[in-house]
CSV table of C-alpha atoms and ligand atoms in Angstrom, one decimal:
chain,number,residue,atom,x,y,z
A,198,MET,CA,3.4,25.0,-16.9
A,199,LYS,CA,6.5,22.9,-18.4
A,200,LEU,CA,9.1,21.5,-16.4
A,201,SER,CA,11.5,23.4,-18.0
A,202,ASP,CA,9.8,26.7,-16.9
A,203,VAL,CA,9.7,25.3,-13.0
A,204,VAL,CA,13.5,24.7,-13.0
A,205,SER,CA,14.6,28.6,-14.5
A,206,ILE,CA,11.5,29.7,-11.7
A,207,LEU,CA,13.5,28.2,-9.4
A,208,ASN,CA,17.1,28.7,-10.7
A,209,ALA,CA,17.2,25.1,-9.9
A,210,GLU,CA,19.2,22.1,-11.1
A,211,VAL,CA,17.8,19.3,-12.9
A,212,ILE,CA,19.5,15.8,-11.5
A,213,CYS,CA,17.7,13.3,-13.1
A,214,GLY,CA,15.5,13.7,-16.1
A,215,GLN,CA,17.2,16.1,-18.2
A,216,THR,CA,15.3,14.9,-21.5
A,217,ARG,CA,12.0,14.6,-19.8
A,218,LEU,CA,11.9,18.7,-19.0
A,219,GLU,CA,8.9,19.3,-22.1
A,220,ARG,CA,6.5,17.4,-19.6
A,221,GLU,CA,3.6,19.6,-18.3
A,222,VAL,CA,2.5,20.3,-14.6
A,223,HIS,CA,-0.7,20.8,-13.7
A,224,ALA,CA,-1.0,21.6,-10.1
A,225,VAL,CA,2.0,21.0,-6.8
A,226,PHE,CA,1.5,19.4,-3.6
A,227,ALA,CA,4.3,20.6,-0.8
A,228,SER,CA,5.0,18.4,2.3
A,229,ASP,CA,7.9,16.4,4.0
A,230,LEU,CA,5.1,13.5,5.2
A,231,MET,CA,4.8,10.8,3.3
A,232,SER,CA,1.9,9.8,4.5
A,233,ASP,CA,0.0,12.9,3.4
A,234,VAL,CA,1.5,12.2,-0.3
A,235,LEU,CA,0.4,8.9,0.2
A,236,THR,CA,-3.5,10.3,0.0
A,237,ILE,CA,-3.0,12.4,-3.0
A,238,ASP,CA,-5.2,11.4,-6.3
A,239,SER,CA,-4.2,14.3,-8.6
A,240,GLU,CA,-2.3,13.9,-12.5
A,241,LYS,CA,0.4,15.9,-13.8
A,242,LEU,CA,1.4,16.5,-10.2
A,243,LEU,CA,4.9,18.8,-8.9
A,244,LEU,CA,6.1,17.3,-5.3
A,245,VAL,CA,7.9,19.8,-3.5
A,246,THR,CA,9.5,18.2,-0.8
A,247,GLY,CA,12.6,18.5,1.9
A,248,LEU,CA,12.3,14.8,2.9
A,249,VAL,CA,15.5,13.7,0.8
A,250,ASN,CA,15.6,9.8,1.5
A,251,ILE,CA,14.9,6.9,-0.5
A,252,GLN,CA,11.3,6.9,0.6
A,253,THR,CA,10.7,10.1,-1.0
A,254,ILE,CA,11.3,8.3,-4.2
A,255,ARG,CA,9.6,5.0,-3.1
A,256,THR,CA,6.8,6.8,-1.8
A,257,SER,CA,6.0,8.8,-5.4
A,258,GLU,CA,6.5,5.6,-7.3
A,259,MET,CA,3.3,4.2,-5.8
A,260,SER,CA,1.4,7.6,-6.1
A,261,ASP,CA,2.3,7.8,-9.6
A,262,ILE,CA,4.2,11.1,-9.0
A,263,LYS,CA,6.9,11.6,-11.8
A,264,ASN,CA,8.4,15.3,-10.6
A,265,ILE,CA,10.1,16.3,-7.6
A,266,VAL,CA,11.6,19.7,-6.7
A,267,LEU,CA,13.7,18.8,-3.6
A,268,VAL,CA,14.4,22.5,-1.6
A,269,ARG,CA,17.0,23.7,1.1
A,270,ASN,CA,19.8,22.0,-1.6
A,271,LYS,CA,19.3,18.9,-0.4
A,272,LYS,CA,21.2,16.3,-2.1
A,273,ALA,CA,19.7,13.2,-3.5
A,274,SER,CA,21.5,10.2,-2.9
A,275,PRO,CA,22.8,7.4,-6.1
A,276,GLU,CA,20.0,5.4,-5.2
A,277,MET,CA,17.5,7.6,-5.3
A,278,ILE,CA,18.8,9.1,-8.5
A,279,GLU,CA,18.7,5.5,-9.9
A,280,LEU,CA,15.4,4.4,-8.7
A,281,ALA,CA,13.8,7.7,-10.2
A,282,GLU,CA,15.2,7.0,-13.5
A,283,GLU,CA,14.0,3.4,-13.5
A,284,ASN,CA,10.4,5.1,-12.9
A,285,ARG,CA,11.1,7.7,-15.4
A,286,MET,CA,11.3,10.6,-12.9
A,287,VAL,CA,12.3,14.0,-12.9
A,288,ILE,CA,14.2,15.2,-9.8
A,289,ILE,CA,14.9,19.2,-9.8
A,290,GLN,CA,16.9,20.1,-6.9
A,291,CYS,CA,16.8,24.0,-5.7
A,292,SER,CA,18.7,26.1,-3.2
A,293,TYR,CA,15.3,27.7,-2.1
A,294,SER,CA,13.3,27.2,1.0
A,295,MET,CA,9.9,25.2,0.9
A,296,PHE,CA,8.0,28.6,1.2
A,297,ARG,CA,9.9,30.5,-1.3
A,298,ALA,CA,9.7,28.0,-3.8
A,299,CYS,CA,6.2,27.3,-3.5
A,300,GLY,CA,5.5,30.9,-3.8
A,301,LEU,CA,7.2,31.8,-6.8
A,302,LEU,CA,5.2,28.2,-8.2
A,303,PHE,CA,2.1,29.9,-6.9
A,304,ARG,CA,2.6,33.3,-8.5
A,305,HIS,CA,3.2,31.7,-11.8
A,306,GLY,CA,0.1,30.3,-11.8
A,307,VAL,CA,0.3,26.7,-10.6
A,308,GLU,CA,-2.8,25.6,-8.8
A,309,PRO,CA,-2.5,23.9,-5.6
A,310,VAL,CA,-4.0,20.5,-4.6
A,311,TYR,CA,-6.8,21.6,-2.2
B,42,MET,CA,-1.7,-16.4,-9.2
B,43,ARG,CA,0.2,-15.7,-6.0
B,44,PHE,CA,3.5,-14.0,-5.0
B,45,GLU,CA,4.7,-13.7,-1.9
B,46,TYR,CA,7.2,-11.1,-0.2
B,47,ASN,CA,9.5,-10.9,3.0
B,48,ILE,CA,9.1,-7.5,5.1
B,49,GLU,CA,11.9,-6.9,7.0
B,50,ALA,CA,11.3,-5.2,10.3
B,51,GLY,CA,13.5,-1.8,10.6
B,52,ASN,CA,15.0,-2.0,7.7
B,53,PHE,CA,13.9,1.4,5.7
B,54,SER,CA,16.2,1.1,2.7
B,55,LYS,CA,14.3,-1.9,1.7
B,56,ALA,CA,10.5,-0.8,2.7
B,57,GLY,CA,8.9,-0.2,-0.9
B,58,ASP,CA,10.2,-3.4,-2.0
B,59,ALA,CA,7.3,-5.4,-2.1
B,60,SER,CA,4.8,-3.1,-3.6
B,61,SER,CA,6.9,-2.3,-6.2
B,62,SER,CA,7.5,-5.5,-7.3
B,63,PHE,CA,3.6,-6.3,-6.6
B,64,LYS,CA,3.0,-2.8,-9.0
B,65,LYS,CA,5.6,-4.3,-12.2
B,66,ILE,CA,3.3,-7.3,-12.0
B,67,LEU,CA,0.1,-5.6,-12.3
B,68,LYS,CA,1.5,-3.5,-15.1
B,69,GLN,CA,2.3,-6.8,-16.9
B,70,LEU,CA,-1.2,-7.6,-16.3
B,71,ASN,CA,-2.7,-4.3,-17.9
B,72,VAL,CA,-4.5,-3.6,-14.6
B,73,ASP,CA,-6.5,-0.2,-14.8
B,74,PRO,CA,-3.3,2.2,-13.8
B,75,GLN,CA,-6.1,3.7,-11.3
B,76,ILE,CA,-6.9,0.4,-9.6
B,77,ILE,CA,-2.8,-0.4,-9.6
B,78,LYS,CA,-2.2,2.7,-8.0
B,79,ARG,CA,-5.3,2.1,-5.2
B,80,ILE,CA,-3.6,-1.7,-4.5
B,81,VAL,CA,0.0,-0.8,-4.5
B,82,VAL,CA,-0.8,2.5,-1.9
B,83,SER,CA,-2.5,0.4,-0.1
B,84,LEU,CA,0.2,-2.6,0.2
B,85,TYR,CA,2.8,0.2,0.5
B,86,GLU,CA,1.3,1.6,3.6
B,87,GLY,CA,0.8,-1.7,4.9
B,88,GLU,CA,4.4,-2.9,4.1
B,89,VAL,CA,5.7,0.5,5.8
B,90,ASN,CA,3.9,-0.3,8.9
B,91,ILE,CA,5.3,-4.0,9.0
B,92,VAL,CA,9.0,-2.2,8.7
B,93,ALA,CA,7.8,0.7,11.2
B,94,HIS,CA,5.9,-0.9,14.0
B,95,ALA,CA,6.2,-4.8,13.6
B,96,ASN,CA,9.0,-7.3,14.2
B,97,GLY,CA,8.8,-8.4,10.7
B,98,GLY,CA,6.1,-9.8,8.4
B,99,LYS,CA,5.1,-10.9,4.8
B,100,ALA,CA,2.9,-9.8,2.0
B,101,ILE,CA,1.1,-12.4,0.5
B,102,CYS,CA,-0.5,-11.1,-2.9
B,103,GLU,CA,-3.2,-12.8,-4.7
B,104,VAL,CA,-4.3,-11.6,-8.5
B,105,ASP,CA,-7.9,-13.2,-9.0
B,106,THR,CA,-10.2,-12.6,-12.1
B,107,ASN,CA,-12.0,-10.1,-10.6
B,108,LEU,CA,-10.3,-9.1,-7.3
B,109,VAL,CA,-6.6,-8.7,-5.7
B,110,ARG,CA,-6.2,-9.8,-2.1
B,111,ILE,CA,-3.6,-8.7,0.0
B,112,HIS,CA,-2.8,-10.7,3.1
B,113,LEU,CA,-0.3,-8.5,5.5
B,114,VAL,CA,1.2,-10.9,8.4
B,115,ASP,CA,3.4,-10.1,11.0
B,116,VAL,CA,4.8,-11.4,14.0
B,117,GLY,CA,4.0,-9.2,16.8
B,118,PRO,CA,3.6,-6.9,18.5
B,119,GLY,CA,0.2,-6.7,17.9
B,120,ILE,CA,-2.4,-3.6,18.2
B,121,PRO,CA,-3.6,-3.6,21.2
B,122,ASP,CA,-6.8,-1.1,20.7
B,123,ILE,CA,-7.6,-1.3,16.3
B,124,ASN,CA,-10.5,1.6,17.1
B,125,LYS,CA,-7.6,3.7,18.3
B,126,ALA,CA,-4.9,2.4,15.6
B,127,MET,CA,-7.6,3.5,12.9
B,128,GLN,CA,-8.3,6.9,14.0
B,129,ALA,CA,-6.6,9.9,11.9
B,130,GLY,CA,-3.7,11.4,13.9
B,131,TYR,CA,-3.1,8.3,16.2
B,132,SER,CA,0.7,7.0,16.0
B,133,THR,CA,3.1,5.5,18.0
B,134,ALA,CA,6.0,5.6,15.9
B,135,SER,CA,9.3,6.0,16.8
B,136,ALA,CA,11.6,9.6,16.4
B,137,ARG,CA,13.6,7.3,13.0
B,138,VAL,CA,10.2,6.2,12.0
B,139,ARG,CA,9.5,10.3,11.3
B,140,GLU,CA,12.3,11.2,10.1
B,141,MET,CA,11.8,8.7,7.0
B,142,GLY,CA,8.4,10.9,6.5
B,143,PHE,CA,6.0,8.6,8.5
B,144,GLY,CA,4.2,8.3,11.2
B,145,ALA,CA,1.4,11.1,10.7
B,146,GLY,CA,-1.4,8.2,12.0
B,147,MET,CA,-2.3,8.6,8.6
B,148,GLY,CA,-2.0,4.9,7.2
B,149,LEU,CA,-4.5,2.4,8.2
B,150,GLN,CA,-7.0,4.8,6.9
B,151,ASN,CA,-5.8,5.8,3.6
B,152,ILE,CA,-5.9,1.7,3.0
B,153,LYS,CA,-9.5,2.1,4.2
B,154,ASN,CA,-10.1,4.4,1.8
B,155,ASN,CA,-8.2,3.2,-1.1
B,156,ALA,CA,-9.8,-0.7,-0.5
B,157,ASP,CA,-12.8,-2.0,-0.9
B,158,ILE,CA,-12.3,-4.1,1.9
B,159,LEU,CA,-10.1,-4.1,4.7
B,160,ASN,CA,-10.1,-6.5,7.5
B,161,ILE,CA,-7.7,-6.3,10.6
B,162,GLN,CA,-7.5,-8.8,13.3
B,163,SER,CA,-4.5,-8.4,16.0
B,164,GLU,CA,-3.6,-9.9,19.0
B,165,VAL,CA,-1.3,-8.7,21.2
B,166,GLY,CA,2.2,-10.6,21.3
B,167,VAL,CA,1.3,-13.0,18.3
B,168,GLY,CA,0.9,-10.3,15.2
B,169,THR,CA,-1.5,-8.1,13.2
B,170,GLU,CA,-3.2,-9.5,9.8
B,171,LEU,CA,-4.3,-7.4,7.6
B,172,GLU,CA,-7.0,-8.4,4.7
B,173,ILE,CA,-6.9,-6.1,1.5
B,174,ILE,CA,-9.4,-6.6,-1.4
B,175,VAL,CA,-9.6,-4.5,-4.3
B,176,ASN,CA,-12.1,-5.4,-7.0
B,177,LEU,CA,-11.0,-5.4,-10.6
B,178,PRO,CA,-13.9,-4.2,-13.4
B,179,LYS,CA,-14.4,-6.6,-15.5
B,180,ALA,CA,-12.3,-6.1,-18.6
B,181,GLY,CA,-13.3,-4.5,-21.7
C,103,ATP,N1,1.8,-4.1,11.7
C,103,ATP,C1,1.4,-3.3,12.9
C,103,ATP,N2,2.1,-4.0,14.4
C,103,ATP,C2,1.8,-2.8,15.4
C,103,ATP,N3,1.5,-2.3,15.4
C,103,ATP,C3,0.7,-1.3,14.1
C,103,ATP,C4,0.8,-2.0,12.8
C,103,ATP,N4,0.5,-1.4,12.3
C,103,ATP,C5,-0.3,-0.3,12.5
C,103,ATP,N5,0.3,-0.1,14.1
C,103,ATP,C6,0.0,0.8,15.2
C,103,ATP,O1,-1.2,1.6,14.4
C,103,ATP,C7,-0.9,2.7,14.3
C,103,ATP,C8,-1.4,3.5,13.4
C,103,ATP,O2,-0.9,3.3,11.9
C,103,ATP,P1,-1.3,3.8,10.9
C,103,ATP,O3,-0.7,3.4,9.4
C,103,ATP,O4,-2.7,4.3,10.5
C,103,ATP,O5,-0.1,4.9,11.1
C,103,ATP,P2,1.4,5.3,11.2
C,103,ATP,O6,2.0,4.3,10.7
C,103,ATP,O7,1.5,5.8,12.8
C,103,ATP,O8,1.7,6.7,10.8
C,103,ATP,P3,1.7,7.0,8.9
C,103,ATP,O9,0.8,5.7,8.7
C,103,ATP,O10,0.6,8.2,8.6
C,103,ATP,O11,3.1,7.1,8.3
C,103,ATP,C9,0.6,2.9,14.5
C,103,ATP,O12,1.3,4.3,15.0
C,103,ATP,C10,1.1,1.7,15.6
C,103,ATP,O13,0.8,2.2,16.8
C,104,MG,MG1,1.4,3.8,8.6
């Protein structure tokens, strides 16, 4: 699935990486636990998270995760967006809950990691 | 080549700066991305542990032709029972650390899984030292 599809399925807003929405994602991992995210080894991953702070972006940087959905209208800080931009990431912000966002993506055929 | 980074206790806005800088260096050296990930995830786990649990410290990263060696040295409080600390799920992280998305008790195990060698030494009241080694395959 393309990130642009993710944006329309989640009725979401792109706050970083508007020009990179052609990118494909093959799997989704959803967690608020950065310790858990750091154990994932998966290509073309989309991270869905409700944890919104600079460590969300740092953890993604270390884990080579380039695509992030922030749920429940949580707003990324300018510092987060700057770091994300530096790493050519895409950040998508939606108002849906974690459950709803994941449910919709699953229904549209995106694979889980486990 | 040897690179040294200071790690401040409790400063979560800077946690990851060392790992990020070292990652850039490894990229410039054309290290395989899969191996870079194993190295920087290990370093980052260790760095966050110093920010979260210790009174500050440093990371010393050495790049050799066939391996990367990382020393994470902090100035206390030390780990009373290393076996227990290594157990998945064991954590003494504060509420503040948990708010930052850490404190699941998975970090040391994750370092062990990513590193070729992990040595931990710790003395209560003195400090903790981690040695992390990741082998680099021969070029070509
Ligand atoms: N540098 C350190 N100094 C003092 N104690 C430490 C240090 N590193 C780890 N510990 C102790 O070992 C425990 C386990 O560490 P580990 O990294 O596995 O989990 P965590 O940091 O609690 O959570 P996570 O890494 O999953 O976010 C910590 O909760 C802490 O009690
Ligand atoms: Mg840890």
